[in-house]
Amino acid sequence: MNIMTSSRTGLTSAAIITAPGTIVVEQRPLPQPGPGQVRIRLEGCGVCASNLTPWAGPDWMKFPTEPGDLGHEGWGYIDDVGEGVDGLKIGDRVAALSYHAYASHDLAEAQNVVPLPDALKDMPFPGEPLGCAMNIFRRSEIRADQTVAIIGIGFLGALLTQLATADGARVIAISRRAYSLEVARRMGAAECIPMEDHWQIIEEVKRLTDNRMCDRVVEAVGQQWPLDLAAELTRERGRLVIAGYHQDGPRQVNMQLWNWRGLDVINAHERDPAEYIRGIREAIDAVAEGRLDPNSLYTHRFPLDQLDQALDTTRDRPDGFLKALVTFR
């Protein structure tokens, strides 16, 4: 259904996950913004890898989901405003931190909505992951005189490669897929290493750094082996930044190594919405100024009724895949 039509008829289209790996798209009454809220007619929503665990149907997951549930990377136009909202109006194009954005419309608290400038007109803008990249980059404290290893060149790793390179750091990109390493080179990586053999990677980084290892290492995979590798690549008094999404079970760490080298270990995830919004604002500035260009990283687009294919593609990561968007126009 055309989204403009659905607004006029008082209906929204929303994806509902009915069972592991299964969706339906249903029409529901338009949600009405309460005090301090706005309603957004969404242009699109990014597909996040964090969706894959609930998509697989673990024991704790309940089906069916709420309409639009799991979508949290939306952007679009405000089409209704609740009482007490200042600084936002109908027609504003915005990025939002909302939580039911696999739908044509979603509600958001006004403080979690950021206007997009004209410089970003018609550009997709999944604010949450772009803001996440800015927050991780800030907490990494990367500088121009540093050697930075980034392990895992997905969407986040590619953004961090671009940011670090723009600030003058020397980036060593390490990733499993040949396509990802091609992206890393395009984003400015000075060196690219296939993520194949643990000890060969260590020896190659030793060679590239004259045995000094790396000032900063960003782990952006979310699995045990890359976390182990990240510690091995971090120099004494270096900073190990955990950006991977480690939510599938406990991890073990080599505390002997961490302790001996005196590593600063940063868990770079945020949960405070204000910090997310800070990152989104920084991402808007970075994209508008040209320091960050994510457009080539949006490799796959799907309509809402193909959300299942978008999630499966995000899980399977075929050649040429980096980031999927669900779009509504």
mmCIF file of C-alpha atoms in Angstrom:
data_model
loop_
_atom_site.group_PDB
_atom_site.id
_atom_site.type_symbol
_atom_site.label_atom_id
_atom_site.label_comp_id
_atom_site.label_asym_id
_atom_site.label_seq_id
_atom_site.Cartn_x
_atom_site.Cartn_y
_atom_site.Cartn_z
ATOM 1 C CA MET A 1 0.000 0.000 0.000
ATOM 2 C CA ASN A 2 1.166 3.518 -0.759
ATOM 3 C CA ILE A 3 2.226 5.110 2.519
ATOM 4 C CA MET A 4 0.724 8.498 1.706
ATOM 5 C CA THR A 5 -2.585 6.756 1.082
ATOM 6 C CA SER A 6 -2.345 4.851 4.353
ATOM 7 C CA SER A 7 -1.905 8.129 6.233
ATOM 8 C CA ARG A 8 -5.022 9.589 4.648
ATOM 9 C CA THR A 9 -7.082 6.495 5.418
ATOM 10 C CA GLY A 10 -5.932 6.372 9.028
ATOM 11 C CA LEU A 11 -4.031 3.112 8.600
ATOM 12 C CA THR A 12 -0.411 2.069 8.911
ATOM 13 C CA SER A 13 1.319 -0.946 7.410
ATOM 14 C CA ALA A 14 3.398 -2.877 9.944
ATOM 15 C CA ALA A 15 5.466 -6.051 9.849
ATOM 16 C CA ILE A 16 4.714 -8.656 12.505
ATOM 17 C CA ILE A 17 7.004 -11.605 13.147
ATOM 18 C CA THR A 18 4.622 -14.499 13.731
ATOM 19 C CA ALA A 19 7.171 -17.289 14.254
ATOM 20 C CA PRO A 20 10.922 -17.815 13.769
ATOM 21 C CA GLY A 21 11.745 -16.716 10.233
ATOM 22 C CA THR A 22 8.157 -15.772 9.352
ATOM 23 C CA ILE A 23 6.479 -12.382 8.907
ATOM 24 C CA VAL A 24 3.165 -10.933 7.868
ATOM 25 C CA VAL A 25 2.442 -7.306 6.995
ATOM 26 C CA GLU A 26 -0.861 -6.044 8.321
ATOM 27 C CA GLN A 27 -2.752 -2.782 8.284
ATOM 28 C CA ARG A 28 -3.418 -1.329 11.697
ATOM 29 C CA PRO A 29 -4.879 1.974 12.951
ATOM 30 C CA LEU A 30 -2.390 4.811 12.861
ATOM 31 C CA PRO A 31 -0.698 5.277 16.238
ATOM 32 C CA GLN A 32 -1.564 8.605 17.837
ATOM 33 C CA PRO A 33 1.206 10.650 19.455
ATOM 34 C CA GLY A 34 0.810 11.351 23.143
ATOM 35 C CA PRO A 35 2.224 14.328 25.041
ATOM 36 C CA GLY A 36 5.869 14.882 24.166
ATOM 37 C CA GLN A 37 5.717 12.543 21.160
ATOM 38 C CA VAL A 38 5.743 12.853 17.395
ATOM 39 C CA ARG A 39 4.553 10.445 14.721
ATOM 40 C CA ILE A 40 6.918 9.773 11.837
ATOM 41 C CA ARG A 41 5.901 8.680 8.359
ATOM 42 C CA LEU A 42 8.933 6.548 7.693
ATOM 43 C CA GLU A 43 10.970 6.576 4.507
ATOM 44 C CA GLY A 44 12.974 3.588 5.625
ATOM 45 C CA CYS A 45 14.624 1.636 8.409
ATOM 46 C CA GLY A 46 18.008 -0.036 8.558
ATOM 47 C CA VAL A 47 18.242 -3.744 9.329
ATOM 48 C CA CYS A 48 20.413 -4.402 12.380
ATOM 49 C CA ALA A 49 22.363 -7.600 13.050
ATOM 50 C CA SER A 50 21.002 -7.473 16.607
ATOM 51 C CA ASN A 51 17.647 -8.530 15.082
ATOM 52 C CA LEU A 52 19.042 -11.910 14.054
ATOM 53 C CA THR A 53 18.863 -13.593 17.448
ATOM 54 C CA PRO A 54 15.141 -12.858 17.982
ATOM 55 C CA TRP A 55 14.534 -13.652 14.286
ATOM 56 C CA ALA A 56 15.928 -17.155 14.917
ATOM 57 C CA GLY A 57 13.402 -17.718 17.725
ATOM 58 C CA PRO A 58 15.300 -18.353 20.965
ATOM 59 C CA ASP A 59 13.400 -19.714 23.972
ATOM 60 C CA TRP A 60 12.898 -16.272 25.480
ATOM 61 C CA MET A 61 11.363 -14.769 22.321
ATOM 62 C CA LYS A 62 7.583 -14.334 22.257
ATOM 63 C CA PHE A 63 5.542 -14.470 19.054
ATOM 64 C CA PRO A 64 3.780 -12.747 17.476
ATOM 65 C CA THR A 65 5.749 -9.545 17.959
ATOM 66 C CA GLU A 66 4.189 -6.144 18.337
ATOM 67 C CA PRO A 67 3.603 -4.419 14.977
ATOM 68 C CA GLY A 68 6.861 -2.974 13.660
ATOM 69 C CA ASP A 69 8.863 -4.464 16.538
ATOM 70 C CA LEU A 70 12.677 -4.759 16.317
ATOM 71 C CA GLY A 71 12.982 -1.874 13.834
ATOM 72 C CA HIS A 72 15.037 0.905 15.465
ATOM 73 C CA GLU A 73 16.972 2.569 12.622
ATOM 74 C CA GLY A 74 14.205 4.672 11.087
ATOM 75 C CA TRP A 75 14.093 8.031 9.329
ATOM 76 C CA GLY A 76 11.315 9.962 7.614
ATOM 77 C CA TYR A 77 8.931 12.906 7.962
ATOM 78 C CA ILE A 78 6.958 14.045 10.976
ATOM 79 C CA ASP A 79 3.250 13.853 10.136
ATOM 80 C CA ASP A 80 1.699 14.499 13.573
ATOM 81 C CA VAL A 81 2.829 16.163 16.781
ATOM 82 C CA GLY A 82 1.594 15.587 20.330
ATOM 83 C CA GLU A 83 0.995 18.202 22.987
ATOM 84 C CA GLY A 84 3.952 19.949 24.550
ATOM 85 C CA VAL A 85 6.402 19.386 21.684
ATOM 86 C CA ASP A 86 8.629 22.336 20.872
ATOM 87 C CA GLY A 87 11.163 22.696 18.075
ATOM 88 C CA LEU A 88 9.632 20.031 15.832
ATOM 89 C CA LYS A 89 6.781 20.409 13.354
ATOM 90 C CA ILE A 90 4.816 18.493 10.762
ATOM 91 C CA GLY A 91 6.889 18.137 7.596
ATOM 92 C CA ASP A 92 10.298 18.055 9.277
ATOM 93 C CA ARG A 93 12.563 15.331 7.899
ATOM 94 C CA VAL A 94 14.170 13.546 10.819
ATOM 95 C CA ALA A 95 16.165 10.598 12.093
ATOM 96 C CA ALA A 96 14.676 8.981 15.152
ATOM 97 C CA LEU A 97 15.487 6.566 17.916
ATOM 98 C CA SER A 98 12.260 4.580 17.965
ATOM 99 C CA TYR A 99 11.504 0.917 18.408
ATOM 100 C CA HIS A 100 8.703 -0.169 16.054
ATOM 101 C CA ALA A 101 10.125 1.150 12.787
ATOM 102 C CA TYR A 102 9.455 -1.926 10.645
ATOM 103 C CA ALA A 103 6.267 -0.113 9.755
ATOM 104 C CA SER A 104 5.147 2.793 7.627
ATOM 105 C CA HIS A 105 4.703 4.928 10.778
ATOM 106 C CA ASP A 106 6.192 4.971 14.262
ATOM 107 C CA LEU A 107 5.983 7.096 17.390
ATOM 108 C CA ALA A 108 9.038 8.626 19.026
ATOM 109 C CA GLU A 109 9.698 10.756 22.055
ATOM 110 C CA ALA A 110 10.502 14.275 20.885
ATOM 111 C CA GLN A 111 13.880 14.254 22.637
ATOM 112 C CA ASN A 112 14.816 11.174 20.577
ATOM 113 C CA VAL A 113 14.207 12.863 17.234
ATOM 114 C CA VAL A 114 16.852 14.833 15.308
ATOM 115 C CA PRO A 115 16.035 17.050 12.289
ATOM 116 C CA LEU A 116 17.993 16.336 9.115
ATOM 117 C CA PRO A 117 19.433 19.336 7.248
ATOM 118 C CA ASP A 118 18.756 20.094 3.603
ATOM 119 C CA ALA A 119 22.297 18.945 2.800
ATOM 120 C CA LEU A 120 21.093 15.378 3.450
ATOM 121 C CA LYS A 121 17.936 15.694 1.344
ATOM 122 C CA ASP A 122 16.882 12.374 -0.218
ATOM 123 C CA MET A 123 19.803 10.578 1.454
ATOM 124 C CA PRO A 124 18.945 7.475 3.500
ATOM 125 C CA PHE A 125 19.814 8.137 7.118
ATOM 126 C CA PRO A 126 19.514 5.218 9.570
ATOM 127 C CA GLY A 127 20.509 7.362 12.516
ATOM 128 C CA GLU A 128 21.048 4.730 15.219
ATOM 129 C CA PRO A 129 23.948 2.800 13.579
ATOM 130 C CA LEU A 130 25.541 5.986 12.236
ATOM 131 C CA GLY A 131 25.353 7.485 15.721
ATOM 132 C CA CYS A 132 26.744 4.256 17.166
ATOM 133 C CA ALA A 133 29.789 4.565 14.903
ATOM 134 C CA MET A 134 30.379 8.139 16.073
ATOM 135 C CA ASN A 135 30.084 7.149 19.737
ATOM 136 C CA ILE A 136 32.525 4.259 19.297
ATOM 137 C CA PHE A 137 34.943 6.487 17.410
ATOM 138 C CA ARG A 138 34.825 9.139 20.131
ATOM 139 C CA ARG A 139 35.468 6.604 22.878
ATOM 140 C CA SER A 140 38.309 5.025 20.888
ATOM 141 C CA GLU A 141 40.268 8.297 21.077
ATOM 142 C CA ILE A 142 41.903 7.688 17.707
ATOM 143 C CA ARG A 143 44.510 10.257 16.637
ATOM 144 C CA ALA A 144 46.523 11.022 13.527
ATOM 145 C CA ASP A 145 49.771 9.487 14.807
ATOM 146 C CA GLN A 146 48.308 6.076 15.607
ATOM 147 C CA THR A 147 48.148 2.671 13.977
ATOM 148 C CA VAL A 148 44.624 1.281 14.296
ATOM 149 C CA ALA A 149 43.527 -2.285 13.615
ATOM 150 C CA ILE A 150 39.840 -2.787 12.861
ATOM 151 C CA ILE A 151 38.720 -6.405 13.058
ATOM 152 C CA GLY A 152 35.515 -7.047 11.130
ATOM 153 C CA ILE A 153 34.629 -4.846 8.167
ATOM 154 C CA GLY A 154 30.874 -4.852 8.114
ATOM 155 C CA PHE A 155 28.865 -1.640 8.053
ATOM 156 C CA LEU A 156 30.239 -0.476 11.412
ATOM 157 C CA GLY A 157 33.829 -1.470 10.672
ATOM 158 C CA ALA A 158 33.701 0.295 7.314
ATOM 159 C CA LEU A 159 32.414 3.501 8.922
ATOM 160 C CA LEU A 160 35.138 3.370 11.577
ATOM 161 C CA THR A 161 37.772 2.794 8.891
ATOM 162 C CA GLN A 162 36.583 5.901 7.085
ATOM 163 C CA LEU A 163 36.510 8.014 10.251
ATOM 164 C CA ALA A 164 39.943 6.886 11.438
ATOM 165 C CA THR A 165 41.507 7.439 8.025
ATOM 166 C CA ALA A 166 39.930 10.891 7.736
ATOM 167 C CA ASP A 167 41.590 11.829 11.030
ATOM 168 C CA GLY A 168 44.975 10.699 9.726
ATOM 169 C CA ALA A 169 45.365 7.329 11.447
ATOM 170 C CA ARG A 170 46.933 4.354 9.684
ATOM 171 C CA VAL A 171 44.292 1.640 9.500
ATOM 172 C CA ILE A 172 44.958 -2.088 9.262
ATOM 173 C CA ALA A 173 41.702 -3.769 8.236
ATOM 174 C CA ILE A 174 41.171 -7.433 9.105
ATOM 175 C CA SER A 175 38.135 -9.264 7.791
ATOM 176 C CA ARG A 176 36.963 -12.647 6.576
ATOM 177 C CA ARG A 177 35.440 -11.753 3.211
ATOM 178 C CA ALA A 178 37.416 -10.520 0.209
ATOM 179 C CA TYR A 179 34.562 -8.116 -0.545
ATOM 180 C CA SER A 180 34.850 -6.564 2.922
ATOM 181 C CA LEU A 181 38.556 -5.967 2.424
ATOM 182 C CA GLU A 182 37.808 -4.271 -0.910
ATOM 183 C CA VAL A 183 35.401 -1.978 0.953
ATOM 184 C CA ALA A 184 38.054 -1.278 3.586
ATOM 185 C CA ARG A 185 40.523 -0.234 0.897
ATOM 186 C CA ARG A 186 37.904 2.045 -0.603
ATOM 187 C CA MET A 187 37.323 3.559 2.846
ATOM 188 C CA GLY A 188 41.047 4.314 3.120
ATOM 189 C CA ALA A 189 42.638 1.353 4.912
ATOM 190 C CA ALA A 190 46.418 1.334 4.462
ATOM 191 C CA GLU A 191 46.721 -2.441 4.918
ATOM 192 C CA CYS A 192 44.246 -5.314 4.564
ATOM 193 C CA ILE A 193 44.676 -8.779 6.052
ATOM 194 C CA PRO A 194 42.360 -11.762 5.486
ATOM 195 C CA MET A 195 40.992 -13.090 8.779
ATOM 196 C CA GLU A 196 42.113 -16.682 8.291
ATOM 197 C CA ASP A 197 44.948 -17.892 10.521
ATOM 198 C CA HIS A 198 45.269 -16.446 14.044
ATOM 199 C CA TRP A 199 49.033 -16.591 14.322
ATOM 200 C CA GLN A 200 49.705 -15.509 10.746
ATOM 201 C CA ILE A 201 47.645 -12.379 11.379
ATOM 202 C CA ILE A 202 49.663 -11.612 14.503
ATOM 203 C CA GLU A 203 52.944 -12.089 12.650
ATOM 204 C CA GLU A 204 51.771 -9.882 9.777
ATOM 205 C CA VAL A 205 50.776 -7.084 12.168
ATOM 206 C CA LYS A 206 54.157 -7.416 13.893
ATOM 207 C CA ARG A 207 55.824 -6.982 10.505
ATOM 208 C CA LEU A 208 53.694 -3.991 9.584
ATOM 209 C CA THR A 209 54.346 -2.249 12.921
ATOM 210 C CA ASP A 210 58.017 -3.185 13.499
ATOM 211 C CA ASN A 211 56.853 -5.367 16.429
ATOM 212 C CA ARG A 212 55.173 -2.428 18.190
ATOM 213 C CA MET A 213 51.620 -3.706 17.498
ATOM 214 C CA CYS A 214 48.672 -1.318 17.380
ATOM 215 C CA ASP A 215 47.811 1.761 19.412
ATOM 216 C CA ARG A 216 44.103 1.074 19.028
ATOM 217 C CA VAL A 217 42.319 -2.145 18.122
ATOM 218 C CA VAL A 218 38.580 -2.138 17.440
ATOM 219 C CA GLU A 219 36.847 -5.535 17.567
ATOM 220 C CA ALA A 220 33.658 -5.235 15.506
ATOM 221 C CA VAL A 221 32.622 -8.864 14.997
ATOM 222 C CA GLY A 222 31.010 -10.006 18.243
ATOM 223 C CA GLN A 223 32.601 -13.458 18.470
ATOM 224 C CA GLN A 224 35.176 -15.087 20.732
ATOM 225 C CA TRP A 225 38.034 -15.541 18.281
ATOM 226 C CA PRO A 226 38.114 -11.930 17.023
ATOM 227 C CA LEU A 227 38.048 -10.772 20.653
ATOM 228 C CA ASP A 228 41.042 -12.991 21.435
ATOM 229 C CA LEU A 229 42.835 -11.711 18.344
ATOM 230 C CA ALA A 230 42.114 -8.095 19.224
ATOM 231 C CA ALA A 231 43.950 -8.382 22.536
ATOM 232 C CA GLU A 232 46.974 -9.966 20.857
ATOM 233 C CA LEU A 233 47.212 -7.056 18.411
ATOM 234 C CA THR A 234 47.034 -4.295 21.027
ATOM 235 C CA ARG A 235 50.370 -2.866 22.157
ATOM 236 C CA GLU A 236 51.377 -2.272 25.773
ATOM 237 C CA ARG A 237 49.284 0.578 27.201
ATOM 238 C CA GLY A 238 47.182 0.473 24.042
ATOM 239 C CA ARG A 239 43.400 0.646 23.905
ATOM 240 C CA LEU A 240 41.224 -2.360 23.066
ATOM 241 C CA VAL A 241 37.765 -1.210 21.953
ATOM 242 C CA ILE A 242 34.950 -3.758 22.011
ATOM 243 C CA ALA A 243 32.383 -2.717 19.418
ATOM 244 C CA GLY A 244 31.116 -6.187 18.524
ATOM 245 C CA TYR A 245 27.675 -7.259 19.711
ATOM 246 C CA HIS A 246 28.423 -10.034 22.216
ATOM 247 C CA GLN A 247 24.904 -11.043 23.206
ATOM 248 C CA ASP A 248 24.840 -14.755 22.380
ATOM 249 C CA GLY A 249 26.508 -15.976 25.574
ATOM 250 C CA PRO A 250 29.459 -15.463 27.944
ATOM 251 C CA ARG A 251 32.983 -14.761 26.734
ATOM 252 C CA GLN A 252 36.386 -15.669 28.110
ATOM 253 C CA VAL A 253 39.256 -13.190 28.105
ATOM 254 C CA ASN A 254 43.007 -13.661 28.475
ATOM 255 C CA MET A 255 43.290 -11.599 31.615
ATOM 256 C CA GLN A 256 46.963 -12.521 31.948
ATOM 257 C CA LEU A 257 47.651 -10.785 28.622
ATOM 258 C CA TRP A 258 45.327 -7.858 29.333
ATOM 259 C CA ASN A 259 46.966 -7.338 32.715
ATOM 260 C CA TRP A 260 50.570 -7.771 31.567
ATOM 261 C CA ARG A 261 50.193 -5.275 28.740
ATOM 262 C CA GLY A 262 48.237 -2.808 30.863
ATOM 263 C CA LEU A 263 45.489 -2.490 28.266
ATOM 264 C CA ASP A 264 42.743 0.086 28.430
ATOM 265 C CA VAL A 265 39.607 -1.896 27.580
ATOM 266 C CA ILE A 266 36.577 0.057 26.396
ATOM 267 C CA ASN A 267 33.154 -1.514 26.002
ATOM 268 C CA ALA A 268 31.914 1.013 23.488
ATOM 269 C CA HIS A 269 28.188 0.247 23.537
ATOM 270 C CA GLU A 270 25.748 2.831 24.844
ATOM 271 C CA ARG A 271 22.339 2.363 26.426
ATOM 272 C CA ASP A 272 21.507 5.938 27.413
ATOM 273 C CA PRO A 273 19.196 7.401 24.719
ATOM 274 C CA ALA A 274 20.839 10.793 25.226
ATOM 275 C CA GLU A 275 24.188 9.296 24.175
ATOM 276 C CA TYR A 276 22.582 7.739 21.106
ATOM 277 C CA ILE A 277 21.148 11.120 20.151
ATOM 278 C CA ARG A 278 24.501 12.788 20.718
ATOM 279 C CA GLY A 279 26.039 10.287 18.287
ATOM 280 C CA ILE A 280 23.286 10.834 15.721
ATOM 281 C CA ARG A 281 23.847 14.597 15.845
ATOM 282 C CA GLU A 282 27.594 14.059 15.358
ATOM 283 C CA ALA A 283 26.890 11.696 12.451
ATOM 284 C CA ILE A 284 24.664 14.286 10.774
ATOM 285 C CA ASP A 285 27.470 16.834 11.003
ATOM 286 C CA ALA A 286 30.087 14.335 9.761
ATOM 287 C CA VAL A 287 28.014 13.318 6.722
ATOM 288 C CA ALA A 288 27.032 16.911 5.904
ATOM 289 C CA GLU A 289 30.706 17.955 6.112
ATOM 290 C CA GLY A 290 31.902 15.014 3.997
ATOM 291 C CA ARG A 291 33.997 13.355 6.709
ATOM 292 C CA LEU A 292 31.682 10.370 6.573
ATOM 293 C CA ASP A 293 30.018 8.991 3.433
ATOM 294 C CA PRO A 294 27.920 5.890 4.145
ATOM 295 C CA ASN A 295 25.951 5.850 0.886
ATOM 296 C CA SER A 296 28.003 3.185 -0.900
ATOM 297 C CA LEU A 297 27.645 0.926 2.156
ATOM 298 C CA TYR A 298 23.856 0.522 1.746
ATOM 299 C CA THR A 299 24.151 -2.465 -0.551
ATOM 300 C CA HIS A 300 20.677 -4.067 -0.410
ATOM 301 C CA ARG A 301 17.161 -2.583 -0.270
ATOM 302 C CA PHE A 302 13.877 -4.344 0.347
ATOM 303 C CA PRO A 303 10.218 -3.306 0.575
ATOM 304 C CA LEU A 304 8.493 -3.898 3.902
ATOM 305 C CA ASP A 305 6.769 -7.091 2.768
ATOM 306 C CA GLN A 306 10.222 -8.566 2.104
ATOM 307 C CA LEU A 307 11.539 -7.913 5.606
ATOM 308 C CA ASP A 308 12.049 -11.659 5.963
ATOM 309 C CA GLN A 309 14.401 -11.616 2.978
ATOM 310 C CA ALA A 310 16.198 -8.566 4.406
ATOM 311 C CA LEU A 311 16.794 -10.382 7.701
ATOM 312 C CA ASP A 312 17.880 -13.596 5.985
ATOM 313 C CA THR A 313 20.299 -11.660 3.777
ATOM 314 C CA THR A 314 21.720 -9.888 6.826
ATOM 315 C CA ARG A 315 22.220 -13.289 8.439
ATOM 316 C CA ASP A 316 23.720 -15.017 5.383
ATOM 317 C CA ARG A 317 25.878 -12.091 4.185
ATOM 318 C CA PRO A 318 26.151 -13.030 0.492
ATOM 319 C CA ASP A 319 29.002 -11.662 -1.548
ATOM 320 C CA GLY A 320 28.559 -7.932 -2.047
ATOM 321 C CA PHE A 321 26.450 -7.484 1.092
ATOM 322 C CA LEU A 322 27.190 -4.891 3.756
ATOM 323 C CA LYS A 323 23.971 -3.219 4.949
ATOM 324 C CA ALA A 324 20.296 -3.759 4.194
ATOM 325 C CA LEU A 325 17.612 -1.110 4.287
ATOM 326 C CA VAL A 326 13.850 -1.581 4.327
ATOM 327 C CA THR A 327 12.399 1.308 2.349
ATOM 328 C CA PHE A 328 8.863 2.589 1.924
ATOM 329 C CA ARG A 329 9.156 4.493 -1.327
#
